[in-house]
Coordinates of N, CA, C and O in Angstrom, one line a residue:
M27 N -11.1 -52.7 18.7 CA -11.4 -51.4 19.0 C -10.7 -50.4 18.1 O -9.6 -50.6 17.7
D28 N -11.5 -49.4 17.7 CA -10.9 -48.4 16.8 C -10.7 -47.1 17.5 O -11.2 -46.8 18.8
A29 N -10.2 -46.1 16.8 CA -9.8 -44.7 17.3 C -11.2 -44.1 17.8 O -11.2 -43.4 18.9
D30 N -12.2 -44.0 17.1 CA -13.5 -43.4 17.5 C -14.1 -43.9 18.8 O -14.5 -43.3 19.7
N31 N -14.0 -45.3 18.9 CA -14.5 -46.1 20.1 C -13.6 -45.6 21.3 O -14.2 -45.3 22.3
I32 N -12.3 -45.5 21.2 CA -11.4 -45.1 22.3 C -11.8 -43.6 22.7 O -11.8 -43.3 23.9
K33 N -11.8 -42.7 21.8 CA -12.0 -41.4 22.1 C -13.5 -41.2 22.7 O -13.6 -40.4 23.7
R34 N -14.5 -42.1 22.3 CA -15.8 -41.9 22.8 C -15.8 -42.5 24.4 O -16.3 -41.8 25.2
R35 N -15.2 -43.6 24.6 CA -15.1 -44.1 25.8 C -14.3 -43.3 26.8 O -14.5 -43.1 27.9
Y36 N -13.2 -42.7 26.3 CA -12.4 -41.6 27.1 C -13.3 -40.6 27.5 O -13.2 -40.1 28.7
R37 N -14.0 -40.0 26.5 CA -14.9 -38.8 26.8 C -15.9 -39.1 27.9 O -16.3 -38.3 28.7
D38 N -16.4 -40.4 27.9 CA -17.3 -40.9 28.9 C -16.5 -41.2 30.3 O -17.2 -41.7 31.1
G39 N -15.3 -41.0 30.5 CA -14.6 -41.2 31.8 C -13.6 -42.4 31.8 O -13.0 -42.5 32.9
E40 N -13.8 -43.3 30.8 CA -12.8 -44.5 30.9 C -11.6 -44.0 30.6 O -11.2 -43.4 29.6
R41 N -10.5 -44.7 31.4 CA -9.1 -44.5 31.1 C -8.3 -45.6 30.9 O -7.1 -45.6 30.5
Y42 N -8.9 -46.9 31.1 CA -7.9 -48.0 31.3 C -8.3 -49.0 29.9 O -9.4 -49.5 29.9
F43 N -7.3 -49.0 29.1 CA -7.4 -49.8 27.8 C -6.2 -50.7 27.7 O -5.5 -50.6 26.6
P44 N -5.8 -51.6 28.6 CA -4.7 -52.2 28.4 C -4.8 -53.3 27.3 O -5.9 -53.9 27.0
A45 N -3.7 -53.5 26.5 CA -3.6 -54.4 25.3 C -4.6 -54.2 24.2 O -4.9 -55.1 23.4
A46 N -5.1 -53.0 24.2 CA -6.0 -52.6 23.1 C -5.4 -52.8 21.7 O -4.1 -52.5 21.5
N47 N -6.0 -53.1 20.7 CA -5.6 -53.2 19.4 C -6.0 -52.0 18.6 O -7.2 -51.9 18.2
L48 N -4.9 -51.1 18.5 CA -5.2 -49.8 17.8 C -4.3 -49.7 16.6 O -3.8 -48.7 16.3
T49 N -4.0 -50.9 15.9 CA -3.2 -50.9 14.8 C -3.6 -49.9 13.7 O -4.6 -49.8 13.4
K50 N -2.7 -49.0 13.3 CA -3.0 -48.0 12.2 C -4.0 -47.2 12.6 O -4.7 -46.5 11.7
A51 N -4.4 -46.8 13.9 CA -5.4 -46.1 14.3 C -5.0 -44.6 13.9 O -3.9 -44.3 14.0
K52 N -6.1 -43.8 13.6 CA -5.7 -42.4 13.3 C -6.3 -41.7 14.4 O -7.4 -41.3 14.6
L53 N -5.3 -41.2 15.4 CA -5.6 -40.4 16.6 C -4.8 -39.1 16.6 O -4.2 -38.5 17.4
I54 N -4.9 -38.5 15.4 CA -4.2 -37.1 15.1 C -4.8 -36.1 15.9 O -6.0 -35.9 15.9
G55 N -4.0 -35.4 16.8 CA -4.4 -34.4 17.7 C -5.3 -34.8 18.7 O -6.0 -34.0 19.4
A56 N -5.6 -36.1 19.1 CA -6.3 -36.6 20.1 C -5.9 -36.1 21.4 O -4.8 -36.0 21.7
N57 N -6.9 -35.9 22.3 CA -6.7 -35.2 23.6 C -6.9 -36.4 24.6 O -8.1 -36.5 25.0
L58 N -5.9 -37.1 25.0 CA -6.2 -38.4 25.9 C -5.2 -38.3 27.1 O -4.6 -39.5 27.3
P59 N -5.0 -37.2 27.8 CA -4.1 -37.3 28.9 C -4.4 -38.3 30.0 O -5.6 -38.5 30.2
G60 N -3.4 -39.0 30.4 CA -3.7 -39.9 31.5 C -4.1 -41.3 31.2 O -4.6 -42.1 32.0
I61 N -4.4 -41.4 29.8 CA -4.9 -42.7 29.4 C -4.0 -43.9 29.7 O -2.7 -43.7 29.7
N62 N -4.4 -45.1 29.9 CA -3.7 -46.3 30.2 C -3.8 -47.1 29.0 O -4.7 -47.8 28.7
L63 N -2.7 -47.2 28.2 CA -2.6 -48.1 27.1 C -1.4 -49.1 27.2 O -0.7 -49.4 26.3
W64 N -1.3 -49.7 28.4 CA -0.3 -50.5 28.7 C -0.4 -51.8 27.7 O -1.4 -52.4 27.7
G65 N 0.8 -52.0 27.1 CA 0.7 -53.2 26.2 C -0.1 -53.1 25.1 O -0.3 -54.2 24.3
A66 N -0.6 -52.1 24.6 CA -1.5 -51.9 23.5 C -0.7 -51.9 22.2 O 0.6 -51.7 22.1
D67 N -1.3 -52.4 21.2 CA -0.7 -52.4 19.8 C -1.1 -51.1 19.0 O -2.2 -51.0 18.5
L68 N -0.2 -50.2 19.0 CA -0.4 -48.9 18.3 C 0.5 -48.8 17.0 O 0.9 -47.9 16.6
S69 N 1.0 -50.1 16.5 CA 1.9 -50.1 15.4 C 1.3 -49.4 14.2 O 0.1 -49.7 13.8
G70 N 2.1 -48.6 13.6 CA 1.5 -47.8 12.4 C 0.5 -46.7 12.6 O -0.1 -46.2 11.7
A71 N 0.2 -46.5 13.9 CA -0.8 -45.4 14.3 C -0.3 -44.1 14.0 O 0.9 -43.9 14.1
N72 N -1.2 -43.3 13.8 CA -0.9 -41.7 13.6 C -1.4 -41.1 14.8 O -2.6 -40.8 15.0
L73 N -0.4 -40.7 15.6 CA -0.6 -39.9 16.9 C 0.0 -38.5 16.9 O 0.4 -38.0 17.8
A74 N 0.2 -38.0 15.7 CA 0.7 -36.7 15.5 C -0.1 -35.7 16.2 O -1.3 -35.7 16.2
R75 N 0.6 -34.9 17.0 CA 0.0 -33.8 17.7 C -1.0 -34.3 18.9 O -1.7 -33.5 19.4
A76 N -0.9 -35.5 19.1 CA -1.7 -36.0 20.2 C -1.3 -35.6 21.6 O -0.1 -35.3 21.8
K77 N -2.3 -35.3 22.5 CA -1.9 -34.8 23.8 C -2.2 -36.1 24.8 O -3.2 -36.4 25.2
L78 N -1.0 -36.7 25.2 CA -1.0 -37.9 26.0 C -0.2 -37.7 27.3 O 0.1 -38.7 27.9
W79 N -0.1 -36.4 27.8 CA 0.8 -36.3 28.9 C 0.2 -37.2 30.1 O -1.0 -37.4 30.3
G80 N 1.2 -37.7 30.8 CA 0.8 -38.6 31.9 C 0.2 -39.8 31.7 O -0.2 -40.7 32.6
A81 N 0.3 -40.3 30.4 CA -0.3 -41.6 30.0 C 0.6 -42.9 30.3 O 1.8 -42.6 30.6
D82 N 0.1 -44.0 30.4 CA 0.9 -45.2 30.5 C 1.0 -45.9 29.2 O 0.0 -46.5 28.7
L83 N 2.0 -45.9 28.5 CA 2.2 -46.6 27.2 C 3.4 -47.8 27.4 O 4.1 -48.2 26.4
S84 N 3.7 -48.2 28.7 CA 4.7 -49.2 28.9 C 4.3 -50.5 28.1 O 3.1 -50.8 28.0
R85 N 5.3 -51.0 27.6 CA 5.2 -52.1 26.7 C 4.3 -52.0 25.5 O 4.0 -53.1 25.0
A86 N 3.9 -50.8 25.1 CA 3.2 -50.6 24.0 C 4.0 -50.9 22.8 O 5.2 -50.7 22.8
N87 N 3.3 -51.4 21.6 CA 4.0 -51.5 20.4 C 3.7 -50.3 19.6 O 2.5 -50.2 19.1
L88 N 4.6 -49.4 19.5 CA 4.5 -48.2 18.6 C 5.4 -48.3 17.5 O 5.8 -47.2 17.1
A89 N 5.7 -49.4 17.0 CA 6.7 -49.6 15.8 C 5.9 -48.7 14.7 O 4.7 -49.0 14.4
N90 N 6.7 -48.0 14.0 CA 6.3 -47.3 12.8 C 5.1 -46.2 13.1 O 4.5 -45.8 12.1
A91 N 5.0 -45.9 14.3 CA 4.0 -44.9 14.7 C 4.4 -43.6 14.5 O 5.6 -43.2 14.5
N92 N 3.5 -42.6 14.1 CA 3.7 -41.3 13.8 C 3.4 -40.5 15.2 O 2.3 -40.4 15.5
L93 N 4.5 -40.0 15.9 CA 4.3 -39.3 17.2 C 4.7 -37.9 17.1 O 5.1 -37.3 18.0
T94 N 4.9 -37.4 15.8 CA 5.5 -36.1 15.4 C 4.7 -35.0 16.1 O 3.4 -35.1 16.1
R95 N 5.3 -34.2 17.0 CA 4.7 -33.1 17.6 C 3.8 -33.5 18.8 O 3.0 -32.6 19.3
A96 N 3.8 -34.8 19.1 CA 2.9 -35.2 20.3 C 3.5 -34.8 21.6 O 4.6 -34.6 21.8
N97 N 2.6 -34.6 22.5 CA 3.0 -34.2 23.9 C 2.9 -35.5 24.7 O 1.9 -36.0 25.1
L98 N 4.2 -36.0 24.9 CA 4.3 -37.1 25.8 C 5.0 -36.9 27.1 O 5.8 -37.8 27.7
C99 N 4.9 -35.7 27.6 CA 5.5 -35.4 28.9 C 5.0 -36.2 30.0 O 3.7 -36.3 30.1
G100 N 5.9 -36.7 30.8 CA 5.5 -37.6 31.8 C 4.9 -38.9 31.6 O 4.5 -39.7 32.5
V101 N 5.1 -39.3 30.3 CA 4.5 -40.6 29.9 C 5.4 -41.8 30.2 O 6.5 -41.6 30.1
K102 N 4.7 -42.8 30.6 CA 5.6 -44.0 30.8 C 5.7 -44.8 29.5 O 4.8 -45.2 29.1
L103 N 6.9 -45.1 29.1 CA 7.2 -45.7 27.9 C 8.1 -46.9 28.2 O 8.8 -47.3 27.2
N104 N 8.2 -47.3 29.2 CA 9.0 -48.5 29.6 C 8.8 -49.6 28.8 O 7.8 -50.1 28.6
E105 N 9.9 -50.1 28.1 CA 9.8 -51.3 27.2 C 9.1 -51.2 26.1 O 8.6 -52.2 25.6
A106 N 8.6 -50.0 25.7 CA 7.9 -49.7 24.6 C 8.7 -49.9 23.3 O 9.8 -49.8 23.2
N107 N 8.0 -50.5 22.2 CA 8.7 -50.8 20.9 C 8.5 -49.5 20.2 O 7.4 -49.1 19.6
L108 N 9.6 -48.8 19.9 CA 9.7 -47.5 19.2 C 10.4 -47.6 18.0 O 10.8 -46.8 17.3
R109 N 10.7 -48.9 17.4 CA 11.3 -49.1 16.2 C 10.6 -48.5 15.0 O 9.4 -48.7 14.9
G110 N 11.2 -47.7 14.4 CA 10.7 -47.0 13.2 C 9.7 -45.9 13.4 O 9.0 -45.3 12.5
A111 N 9.6 -45.6 14.7 CA 8.6 -44.5 15.1 C 9.3 -43.1 14.8 O 10.4 -42.9 14.7
K112 N 8.3 -42.1 14.5 CA 8.7 -40.8 14.2 C 8.3 -40.0 15.5 O 7.2 -39.9 15.8
L113 N 9.5 -39.5 16.1 CA 9.4 -38.8 17.3 C 9.9 -37.4 17.1 O 10.4 -36.7 17.9
N114 N 9.8 -36.8 15.8 CA 10.4 -35.5 15.6 C 9.5 -34.5 16.2 O 8.3 -34.5 16.3
F115 N 10.2 -33.6 17.0 CA 9.5 -32.5 17.7 C 8.5 -32.9 18.8 O 7.6 -32.2 19.1
T116 N 8.6 -34.0 19.3 CA 7.8 -34.7 20.3 C 8.2 -34.2 21.7 O 9.5 -34.1 21.9
K117 N 7.4 -33.8 22.5 CA 7.8 -33.4 23.9 C 7.8 -34.6 24.8 O 6.8 -35.3 24.8
L118 N 9.0 -34.9 25.3 CA 9.3 -35.8 26.0 C 9.8 -35.7 27.4 O 10.4 -36.5 28.2
Y119 N 9.5 -34.4 27.9 CA 10.0 -34.0 29.3 C 9.3 -34.9 30.3 O 8.2 -35.1 30.4
G120 N 10.4 -35.4 31.3 CA 9.8 -36.3 32.3 C 9.3 -37.7 32.0 O 8.9 -38.4 32.7
A121 N 9.4 -38.0 30.5 CA 9.0 -39.3 30.2 C 9.8 -40.3 30.5 O 11.2 -40.1 30.6
D122 N 9.4 -41.6 30.9 CA 10.2 -42.7 31.3 C 10.4 -43.6 30.1 O 9.5 -44.3 29.9
L123 N 11.6 -43.6 29.5 CA 11.8 -44.4 28.4 C 12.8 -45.6 28.7 O 13.4 -46.2 27.9
T124 N 12.9 -45.9 30.0 CA 13.8 -47.0 30.5 C 13.4 -48.3 29.6 O 12.2 -48.7 29.8
G125 N 14.4 -48.8 29.0 CA 14.2 -50.1 28.3 C 13.4 -50.2 26.9 O 13.1 -51.2 26.3
A126 N 13.0 -48.8 26.5 CA 12.2 -48.7 25.3 C 13.3 -49.1 24.2 O 14.4 -48.8 24.2
Y127 N 12.7 -49.8 23.1 CA 13.5 -50.3 22.0 C 13.4 -49.3 20.8 O 12.3 -48.7 20.6
Y128 N 14.5 -49.1 20.2 CA 14.5 -48.2 19.1 C 15.4 -48.9 18.1 O 16.2 -49.7 18.4
D129 N 15.5 -48.4 16.8 CA 16.5 -48.9 15.9 C 16.9 -47.7 15.0 O 16.6 -46.5 15.2
E130 N 17.7 -48.0 13.9 CA 18.2 -47.1 13.0 C 17.2 -46.1 12.3 O 17.4 -45.1 11.7
T131 N 16.0 -46.7 12.2 CA 14.9 -46.0 11.4 C 13.9 -45.1 12.4 O 13.2 -44.4 11.9
T132 N 14.3 -45.2 13.7 CA 13.5 -44.4 14.6 C 14.0 -42.9 14.5 O 15.3 -42.6 14.4
R133 N 13.0 -42.1 14.5 CA 13.3 -40.6 14.2 C 13.1 -39.7 15.4 O 12.0 -39.7 16.0
F134 N 14.2 -39.2 15.9 CA 14.1 -38.4 17.2 C 14.3 -36.8 16.9 O 14.9 -36.6 15.8
S135 N 13.9 -36.0 17.7 CA 14.2 -34.6 17.6 C 15.7 -34.3 17.6 O 16.5 -35.2 18.3
R136 N 16.2 -33.4 17.0 CA 17.6 -33.1 16.9 C 18.2 -32.9 18.4 O 17.5 -32.3 19.2
G137 N 19.2 -33.6 18.7 CA 19.9 -33.6 19.8 C 19.4 -34.5 21.0 O 19.9 -34.5 22.1
F138 N 18.4 -35.2 20.7 CA 17.8 -36.3 21.7 C 18.8 -37.4 21.6 O 19.2 -37.9 20.7
D139 N 19.2 -37.8 22.9 CA 20.2 -38.8 23.1 C 19.4 -40.1 23.8 O 19.2 -40.1 24.9
P140 N 19.0 -41.1 23.0 CA 18.4 -42.4 23.4 C 19.2 -43.1 24.6 O 18.6 -43.6 25.6
M141 N 20.3 -43.1 24.5 CA 21.2 -43.8 25.5 C 21.1 -43.2 26.8 O 21.0 -43.8 27.9
S142 N 21.0 -41.8 26.9 CA 20.9 -41.0 28.1 C 19.5 -41.4 28.8 O 19.4 -41.0 30.0
K143 N 18.6 -41.9 28.0 CA 17.3 -42.2 28.6 C 17.1 -43.8 28.8 O 16.0 -44.3 29.0
N144 N 18.3 -44.5 28.8 CA 18.3 -45.9 29.1 C 17.5 -46.7 28.2 O 16.8 -47.7 28.4
M145 N 17.4 -46.2 26.9 CA 16.7 -46.9 25.8 C 17.7 -48.0 25.2 O 18.9 -48.0 25.3
Q146 N 17.1 -49.0 24.4 CA 17.9 -50.1 24.0 C 17.7 -50.1 22.5 O 16.6 -50.1 22.0
K147 N 18.9 -50.1 21.9 CA 18.8 -50.1 20.3 C 18.9 -51.7 19.8 O 19.6 -52.4 20.4
F148 N 17.9 -52.0 18.9 CA 17.9 -53.2 18.3 C 18.0 -53.1 16.8 O 17.5 -52.2 16.3

């Protein structure tokens, strides 16, 4: 499944894409609020400025993904892999990051405290 396919199917009303393979997908500025990408592989994907509020990205692999300036308000990121992800200037208000994994290469906005969000460092 590629980025254009996801956007087209989303535009047609589909919202449920569990375990989708979107490795290195280019979803820059994509408008996909409420999408369900539970367990999807988004490693290396570019989601900069994407609008994903209310989405389910639980257990998704977002390793080395670019989420710079993305809107992730209210997003479920439970147990997501955020190792090496870029989350600079990302809106995370109300996001559930419980059990999400990060490492020393994960980039957060200034002042963001992953421990206060019950994230796990690996």
